[in-house]
Short mmCIF file of C-alpha atoms in Angstrom, two decimals:
data_model
loop_
_atom_site.label_atom_id
_atom_site.label_comp_id
_atom_site.label_asym_id
_atom_site.label_seq_id
_atom_site.Cartn_x
_atom_site.Cartn_y
_atom_site.Cartn_z
CA MET A 1 -72.17 77.07 33.29
CA ILE A 2 -70.86 75.08 30.52
CA PRO A 3 -70.82 71.30 31.49
CA VAL A 4 -67.28 69.83 31.19
CA THR A 5 -66.82 67.09 29.27
CA PRO A 6 -64.38 64.62 27.64
CA SER A 7 -65.79 65.63 24.23
CA SER A 8 -65.34 69.36 24.89
CA ILE A 9 -62.06 69.05 26.38
CA LEU A 10 -60.20 67.56 23.76
CA ALA A 11 -62.62 69.32 20.84
CA ALA A 12 -60.87 72.12 22.83
CA LEU A 13 -57.22 70.75 22.25
CA ALA A 14 -58.03 70.36 18.78
CA LEU A 15 -58.23 74.08 18.08
CA GLY A 16 -55.75 75.39 19.81
CA ALA A 17 -53.23 72.74 18.73
CA SER A 18 -55.00 74.16 14.88
CA VAL A 19 -54.18 77.73 16.14
CA ALA A 20 -50.70 77.35 16.71
CA THR A 21 -49.81 75.37 14.00
CA ALA A 22 -51.36 78.45 11.84
CA LEU A 23 -49.27 80.57 14.31
CA ALA A 24 -46.40 78.45 13.56
CA LEU A 25 -46.71 78.20 9.87
CA GLY A 26 -46.93 81.99 8.93
CA ALA A 27 -44.38 82.75 11.30
CA SER A 28 -42.11 81.41 9.25
CA VAL A 29 -42.88 81.99 6.10
CA ALA A 30 -42.86 85.35 7.30
CA THR A 31 -39.66 84.73 8.32
CA ALA A 32 -38.20 82.79 5.05
CA GLN A 33 -39.67 85.56 3.17
CA GLU A 34 -37.24 87.96 4.87
CA LEU A 35 -34.01 86.29 4.51
CA PRO A 36 -31.89 88.62 2.30
CA THR A 37 -29.53 86.46 -0.34
CA ILE A 38 -26.96 89.18 -1.30
CA PRO A 39 -23.77 89.76 1.15
CA ASP A 40 -22.53 93.29 1.14
CA VAL A 41 -18.90 91.71 -0.79
CA ALA A 42 -19.59 89.66 -3.80
CA HIS A 43 -17.01 87.07 -3.25
CA ALA A 44 -15.46 87.29 -6.55
CA SER A 45 -14.60 91.14 -4.87
CA LYS A 46 -12.73 89.28 -2.78
CA LEU A 47 -8.74 89.26 -2.19
CA PHE A 48 -6.22 87.84 0.11
CA GLU A 49 -2.69 87.21 0.12
CA PHE A 50 -2.19 83.63 0.42
CA ALA A 51 -0.15 84.00 3.30
CA ASP A 52 -4.05 86.26 4.69
CA ILE A 53 -6.37 83.61 3.75
CA PRO A 54 -8.78 83.59 7.37
CA TYR A 55 -10.29 80.71 7.98
CA LYS A 56 -13.73 81.57 6.59
CA VAL A 57 -14.09 83.27 3.43
CA ASP A 58 -17.70 83.52 3.52
CA THR A 59 -18.65 85.02 7.29
CA ASP A 60 -22.40 85.93 5.74
CA THR A 61 -24.48 83.39 8.51
CA HIS A 62 -27.78 85.29 7.74
CA LEU A 63 -27.70 84.56 3.89
CA ALA A 64 -30.64 82.76 2.48
CA ARG A 65 -28.25 79.73 1.08
CA GLY A 66 -26.70 79.55 5.05
CA PRO A 67 -23.26 79.72 6.15
CA GLN A 68 -20.11 78.87 4.14
CA ALA A 69 -19.87 74.57 4.56
CA GLY A 70 -15.74 73.93 4.87
CA TYR A 71 -12.76 76.60 5.11
CA ASN A 72 -9.76 77.91 3.76
CA ILE A 73 -6.85 77.73 6.34
CA CYS A 74 -5.93 74.19 4.68
CA ASN A 75 -2.47 71.84 6.09
CA SER A 76 -1.67 68.40 6.61
CA THR A 77 -3.47 68.73 9.88
CA THR A 78 -6.53 68.78 7.09
CA GLU A 79 -5.63 66.77 4.31
CA GLY A 80 -7.12 64.03 3.83
CA PRO A 81 -10.30 61.46 2.70
CA THR A 82 -12.97 64.06 4.88
CA SER A 83 -11.51 67.31 4.43
CA MET A 84 -13.27 70.06 3.96
CA CYS A 85 -11.10 72.23 2.73
CA GLN A 86 -12.56 75.08 0.00
CA THR A 87 -9.31 76.59 -0.94
CA MET A 88 -7.49 74.59 -4.17
CA HIS A 89 -4.16 74.96 -6.20
CA PHE A 90 -4.00 74.93 -9.92
CA ASN A 91 -0.68 74.75 -10.48
CA GLY A 92 -0.13 72.39 -13.56
CA ILE A 93 -0.45 68.38 -15.02
CA ASP A 94 0.54 67.01 -11.80
CA ASP A 95 -0.65 69.59 -9.40
CA PHE A 96 -3.99 70.52 -9.81
CA CYS A 97 -7.83 70.65 -8.07
CA LEU A 98 -11.01 70.08 -9.30
CA TRP A 99 -14.07 71.18 -6.39
CA GLY A 100 -16.11 67.92 -6.12
CA PRO A 101 -19.58 66.77 -3.38
CA PRO A 102 -17.90 66.93 -0.33
CA GLU A 103 -20.50 63.34 0.31
CA MET A 104 -22.03 61.04 -2.50
CA GLY A 105 -25.68 61.54 -3.05
CA GLN A 106 -27.17 64.22 -4.80
CA THR A 107 -26.35 65.97 -7.73
CA VAL A 108 -23.38 68.99 -8.58
CA GLY A 109 -26.68 70.99 -9.39
CA ASP A 110 -27.95 70.37 -6.06
CA VAL A 111 -24.44 70.31 -3.99
CA GLU A 112 -22.30 72.60 -6.52
CA GLY A 113 -22.47 76.10 -3.22
CA SER A 114 -20.49 73.10 -0.55
CA MET A 115 -17.81 71.62 -2.77
CA VAL A 116 -14.91 70.89 -1.18
CA ALA A 117 -11.04 71.27 -3.31
CA TRP A 118 -9.94 67.35 -4.04
CA CYS A 119 -6.32 67.97 -5.68
CA THR A 120 -3.94 65.00 -7.41
CA LYS A 121 -0.63 66.15 -5.39
CA PRO A 122 -0.92 65.86 -1.17
CA GLY A 123 0.37 68.96 0.41
CA HIS A 124 -2.66 71.55 0.43
CA GLY A 125 -4.91 70.21 3.03
CA THR A 126 -7.83 68.78 0.79
CA ARG A 127 -8.58 65.57 -0.47
CA LEU A 128 -7.25 63.83 -3.43
CA ILE A 129 -8.34 62.88 -6.08
CA PRO A 130 -7.93 58.50 -5.98
CA ALA A 131 -6.01 56.71 -8.42
CA GLY A 132 -7.48 55.47 -11.24
CA ALA A 133 -10.08 58.11 -11.37
CA LEU A 134 -8.62 60.03 -14.17
CA HIS A 135 -8.08 58.80 -17.56
CA GLY A 136 -6.88 61.46 -19.91
CA VAL A 137 -5.83 64.74 -18.78
CA GLN A 138 -5.21 68.25 -20.80
CA TRP A 139 -3.16 71.20 -19.43
CA ILE A 140 -3.11 73.62 -21.80
CA ARG A 141 -1.34 77.46 -21.26
CA THR A 142 -2.26 80.03 -23.16
CA PRO A 143 -1.32 83.70 -23.23
CA ASP A 144 -4.37 84.70 -21.15
CA TYR A 145 -5.05 81.64 -18.79
CA ILE A 146 -4.06 78.30 -18.28
CA GLN A 147 -6.77 75.80 -18.26
CA VAL A 148 -7.24 71.54 -17.40
CA VAL A 149 -9.62 68.87 -19.22
CA GLY A 150 -9.85 65.97 -18.55
CA PHE A 151 -11.68 62.38 -18.42
CA ILE A 152 -12.37 61.23 -14.44
CA ASP A 153 -14.27 58.44 -12.83
CA GLN A 154 -16.29 61.29 -11.47
CA THR A 155 -18.04 58.84 -8.81
CA LYS A 156 -14.61 58.41 -6.99
CA ILE A 157 -14.98 62.14 -5.68
CA ASN A 158 -18.01 61.29 -4.52
CA VAL A 159 -20.46 62.32 -7.96
CA LEU A 160 -22.73 59.98 -8.42
CA ALA A 161 -22.31 57.73 -12.23
CA ASP A 162 -25.20 59.40 -14.24
CA ASP A 163 -24.94 63.65 -13.03
CA ASP A 164 -24.57 65.51 -16.68
CA GLY A 165 -23.06 67.91 -13.70
CA GLY A 166 -22.73 71.68 -13.48
CA GLU A 167 -20.94 74.51 -13.32
CA MET A 168 -19.11 76.36 -10.30
CA ASP A 169 -17.33 79.60 -10.20
CA PRO A 170 -16.90 82.33 -7.94
CA HIS A 171 -20.34 84.31 -8.83
CA GLY A 172 -23.39 82.15 -8.61
CA ALA A 173 -26.50 83.96 -8.63
CA ASP A 174 -26.12 85.25 -5.28
CA LEU A 175 -22.45 87.20 -5.58
CA ARG A 176 -21.27 84.23 -3.13
CA GLY A 177 -19.96 81.88 -5.45
CA ASN A 178 -19.87 78.44 -6.32
CA PRO A 179 -18.01 77.15 -3.79
CA MET A 180 -19.44 79.17 -1.93
CA GLY A 181 -16.21 80.77 0.16
CA GLY A 182 -14.09 78.47 -2.87
CA LEU A 183 -10.71 79.77 -3.48
CA VAL A 184 -7.95 79.43 -6.68
CA TYR A 185 -4.61 80.11 -6.40
CA THR A 186 -1.95 79.37 -8.83
CA ASN A 187 1.66 79.42 -8.81
CA ALA A 188 1.81 79.68 -13.06
CA TRP A 189 2.59 83.43 -13.81
CA SER A 190 4.50 84.36 -10.42
CA GLY A 191 6.24 81.13 -8.90
CA SER A 192 4.10 81.60 -5.85
CA PRO A 193 1.02 81.32 -4.96
CA GLN A 194 -1.13 83.82 -6.44
CA GLN A 195 -5.27 84.18 -5.89
CA VAL A 196 -6.90 83.61 -9.17
CA ILE A 197 -9.99 86.56 -9.41
CA GLU A 198 -11.68 84.70 -12.20
CA TRP A 199 -12.15 80.79 -12.94
CA HIS A 200 -14.64 78.16 -13.93
CA ASN A 201 -15.00 74.70 -13.45
CA PHE A 202 -17.45 71.93 -15.32
CA LEU A 203 -17.83 69.06 -14.19
CA GLY A 204 -20.10 65.68 -14.98
CA ALA A 205 -20.87 62.51 -17.68
CA GLN A 206 -17.21 61.56 -17.14
CA LYS A 207 -15.65 64.76 -18.09
CA PHE A 208 -14.01 67.76 -16.40
CA CYS A 209 -12.59 71.14 -17.09
CA PHE A 210 -11.33 74.08 -15.17
CA LYS A 211 -9.50 77.56 -16.31
CA ALA A 212 -8.07 80.41 -14.53
CA CYS A 213 -7.72 83.68 -16.06
CA ASP A 214 -4.52 85.33 -15.49
CA PRO A 215 -6.11 88.73 -13.29
CA ARG A 216 -3.61 90.74 -15.18
CA GLY A 217 -5.32 90.15 -18.65
CA GLU A 218 -7.48 93.06 -19.51
CA PHE A 219 -10.73 89.72 -20.39
CA ASP A 220 -9.87 87.70 -17.82
CA ASP A 221 -13.79 88.02 -17.19
CA ARG A 222 -14.32 87.33 -20.02
CA TYR A 223 -12.15 84.04 -21.37
CA CYS A 224 -13.59 83.38 -17.47
CA GLU A 225 -16.85 83.81 -18.83
CA HIS A 226 -19.64 82.47 -16.38
CA ILE A 227 -22.79 82.39 -17.87
CA LEU A 228 -23.11 79.80 -20.52
CA ASP A 229 -23.71 76.80 -17.31
CA ARG A 230 -25.41 74.78 -19.61
CA ILE A 231 -23.31 74.27 -22.28
CA GLY A 232 -20.13 72.76 -20.25
CA CYS A 233 -16.51 72.19 -21.71
CA ASP A 234 -17.00 71.92 -25.40
CA TYR A 235 -18.56 75.24 -25.87
CA ASN A 236 -16.77 77.30 -22.43
CA VAL A 237 -13.26 75.21 -22.79
CA PRO A 238 -12.62 74.48 -26.32
CA ASN A 239 -9.95 71.40 -26.83
CA ASN A 240 -8.27 68.30 -28.12
CA ALA A 241 -7.88 66.07 -24.75
CA ARG A 242 -8.64 62.23 -25.97
CA ASN A 243 -9.69 59.68 -23.32
CA GLY A 244 -6.46 57.49 -22.24
CA THR A 245 -4.08 60.67 -22.86
CA PHE A 246 -2.10 62.63 -20.43
CA GLU A 247 -0.97 65.52 -22.38
CA SER A 248 0.89 69.21 -21.11
CA CYS A 249 1.27 71.36 -24.41
CA ASP A 250 1.15 75.85 -24.67
CA GLY A 251 -1.93 76.88 -27.22
CA ASP A 252 -3.59 80.00 -28.54
CA ASN A 253 -5.94 81.70 -26.42
CA GLN A 254 -9.92 80.52 -28.18
CA ASP A 255 -12.88 82.44 -28.77
CA PHE A 256 -14.85 83.97 -25.87
CA PRO A 257 -17.23 81.49 -24.49
CA GLY A 258 -20.31 81.96 -26.79
CA VAL A 259 -18.97 84.48 -29.41
CA TYR A 260 -18.68 82.79 -32.89
CA THR A 261 -17.93 83.76 -36.61
CA ASP A 262 -20.92 82.46 -37.85
CA GLU A 263 -21.25 81.03 -42.01
CA ASN A 264 -21.04 84.62 -43.62
CA GLY A 265 -17.29 85.34 -41.00
CA GLN A 266 -20.18 87.92 -39.22
CA VAL A 267 -19.17 87.64 -35.84
CA GLN A 268 -21.75 87.07 -33.42
CA THR A 269 -23.10 86.12 -29.69
CA TYR A 270 -24.18 83.49 -28.27
CA SER A 271 -27.20 83.72 -25.11
CA GLN A 272 -28.82 80.87 -23.51
CA PRO A 273 -31.96 80.00 -23.58
CA GLU A 274 -34.27 79.65 -20.75
CA SER A 275 -35.68 76.96 -22.84
CA ASP A 276 -34.54 74.00 -24.33
CA ILE A 277 -30.73 74.96 -25.17
CA TRP A 278 -29.89 72.02 -28.15
CA PRO A 279 -29.48 72.44 -30.46
CA VAL A 280 -26.21 74.65 -29.84
CA PRO A 281 -26.32 77.36 -33.06
CA TYR A 282 -22.38 76.67 -33.80
CA THR A 283 -19.46 74.52 -33.25
CA PRO A 284 -16.68 76.81 -31.28
CA ARG A 285 -13.31 77.35 -32.49
CA THR A 286 -10.46 75.18 -31.61
CA PRO A 287 -7.74 76.68 -30.61
CA ALA A 288 -4.17 75.32 -31.70
CA SER A 289 -2.04 73.67 -29.42
CA SER A 290 1.92 72.54 -29.73
CA ASN A 291 5.00 72.19 -27.91
CA CYS A 292 3.02 68.84 -26.02
CA VAL A 293 4.42 66.42 -24.08
CA THR A 294 3.19 63.06 -23.13
CA TYR A 295 3.55 61.23 -19.63
CA THR A 296 1.90 58.20 -18.13
CA SER A 297 -0.95 58.98 -15.02
CA ALA A 298 2.31 56.51 -13.17
CA SER A 299 4.51 59.29 -13.46
CA LEU A 300 2.28 62.10 -12.64
CA TYR A 301 0.36 60.41 -9.47
CA SER A 302 2.06 57.82 -8.16
CA ALA A 303 0.89 59.61 -4.51
CA LEU A 304 -2.75 59.34 -4.67
CA PRO A 305 -4.36 57.05 -2.46
CA SER A 306 -6.60 54.14 -4.09
CA ALA A 307 -10.48 54.22 -3.22
CA THR A 308 -12.59 51.99 -2.78
CA THR A 309 -16.89 52.61 -2.36
CA SER A 310 -18.73 51.81 0.93
CA ALA A 311 -22.27 50.23 0.84
CA ALA A 312 -23.49 54.04 1.31
CA GLY A 313 -22.05 55.20 -1.46
CA SER A 314 -19.56 57.37 -0.18
CA THR A 315 -15.97 57.29 -1.00
CA GLU A 316 -12.91 55.79 0.98
CA THR A 317 -9.45 56.34 0.50
CA SER A 318 -6.45 53.85 2.09
CA GLU A 319 -2.79 54.05 0.90
CA GLY A 320 -1.69 52.65 -2.24
CA ALA A 321 0.69 53.80 -5.52
CA SER A 322 -0.45 54.37 -8.55
CA THR A 323 -17.50 68.47 -16.70
CA ARG A 324 -20.67 70.98 -16.40
CA ILE A 325 -15.81 94.59 -6.17
CA VAL A 326 -11.86 94.63 -3.73
CA THR A 327 -10.15 93.96 -0.39
CA ARG A 328 -7.00 92.88 0.43
CA SER A 329 -4.50 91.92 2.94
CA SER A 330 -0.79 91.04 3.81
CA GLY A 331 0.78 88.74 6.37
CA THR A 332 2.57 85.25 7.43
CA VAL A 333 1.12 82.14 7.46
CA SER A 334 0.27 80.21 10.94
CA THR A 335 -0.65 77.02 11.78
CA PRO A 336 -4.23 77.15 12.79
CA SER A 337 -5.50 76.15 15.67
CA ARG A 338 -8.54 75.01 13.91
CA THR A 339 -8.59 71.70 12.31
CA GLY A 340 -10.86 70.41 9.84
CA THR A 341 -12.39 68.41 12.05
CA GLU A 342 -14.39 71.75 13.95
CA THR A 343 -16.30 72.60 10.89
CA GLY A 344 -18.42 69.33 10.97
CA SER A 345 -19.95 67.38 8.26
CA GLY A 346 -23.62 67.13 9.26
CA ASN A 347 -25.32 68.47 5.76
CA PRO A 348 -23.01 68.65 2.56
CA ARG A 349 -24.89 71.74 1.02
CA GLU A 350 -26.46 74.88 2.32
CA THR A 351 -28.82 75.90 0.13
CA ALA A 352 -31.69 78.74 0.33
CA ASP A 353 -34.26 75.77 0.79
CA ASN A 354 -32.22 74.21 4.00
CA ALA A 355 -31.56 77.97 5.41
CA GLU A 356 -35.58 78.55 5.24
CA ALA A 357 -35.36 75.40 6.52
CA SER A 358 -33.58 76.06 9.51
CA GLU A 359 -35.26 79.62 9.54
CA GLU A 360 -38.98 77.71 9.82
CA ALA A 361 -38.09 75.46 12.63
CA GLY A 362 -36.63 78.99 14.53
CA ALA A 363 -39.98 80.19 13.66
CA ALA A 364 -42.25 77.57 15.17
CA ARG A 365 -39.69 77.88 18.46
CA ARG A 366 -40.92 80.99 18.50
CA VAL A 367 -44.04 81.26 18.52
CA ALA A 368 -44.74 78.18 20.81
CA ILE A 369 -45.54 80.07 23.76
CA PRO A 370 -48.06 82.13 22.68
CA GLY A 371 -49.81 78.51 21.02
CA ALA A 372 -49.67 77.16 24.60
CA LEU A 373 -51.32 80.68 26.18
CA VAL A 374 -54.22 80.41 23.58
CA LEU A 375 -54.79 77.16 24.33
CA SER A 376 -54.93 77.42 28.06
CA LEU A 377 -57.13 80.42 27.17
CA LEU A 378 -59.78 78.20 25.95
CA ILE A 379 -59.50 75.31 28.38
CA SER A 380 -59.51 77.40 30.72
CA PRO A 381 -63.71 78.22 31.02
CA LEU A 382 -64.50 74.81 30.98
CA LEU A 383 -63.13 73.69 33.09
CA PHE A 384 -63.24 76.75 35.93
CA ALA A 385 -66.92 77.75 34.47
#
């Protein structure tokens, strides 16, 4: 008979715990590695009449980046500083939206998958860009796209002050878009909300640009290229916007992003390297603009709320004045019974890392019983021999 001593019991407990931990880690790693990343239908292939927007466009909850952070049915019940609306409008200099973080504290690159709509005009069920945040805006309408470029106090839409930013577009490496589930609509070409299939938005370094390409055009995917994410507004959306000026203009089409004519008159195509991108070997051509109308900020954005910054760095709003494939349906808009608060505001981003963490936790729970069994098997002979 093996004598039972406190030290032998402790040794058995330690061994059992080690085995259980090893099993949990092995199961969690295996589970995380098995998570798929690509949806059955790419986000850019999901088309909806405005009246038929679903509550959530991205219904893939089993993929590596996790579920869509917000929702797409947005109205008066969702509008406000905590809105998680991911349906934006892009209509004119006085009525456009940008993608911005739902909370302060992470870089654009880290939170791009769960960006929400921040708009210049009430009535879309979104967050509102606080008064005074926009320091200059240029709106341009061309034959093939509309675009806005401007200067912004990015901290007022939850972007870190020193963040150089990044790009949002309807594609992404996993074809789920950034943000996941993000929709863009405009009345610029039809007089009523029409879905924009190809678009890109750069935000960071106190500057922003957003281009929405006409879906009727032959080259909407070329003008709204989505693979040059590291060279920003100056190369993807060449412009002559000026800080302190608010203007709306007509304009010529730009060259396709990344396409340029060199000093020998030869047309070249730039490929973004994986290493350091600077210096970029060309200067983009800025298209001519005409028929510009200048405004004051107050005349454009008088309905925006004022903003104060809390100690935690999040933006709070109060009432007041003053950059970086296809499904179709039709129907009638109805008031949703669900509101913005239903999605919660727990984790502001759903990335592959977070998804893997959730799976690891689930795997650990699944191996808890086997770990206990191993422990009991190790201790039993000591207690009952």
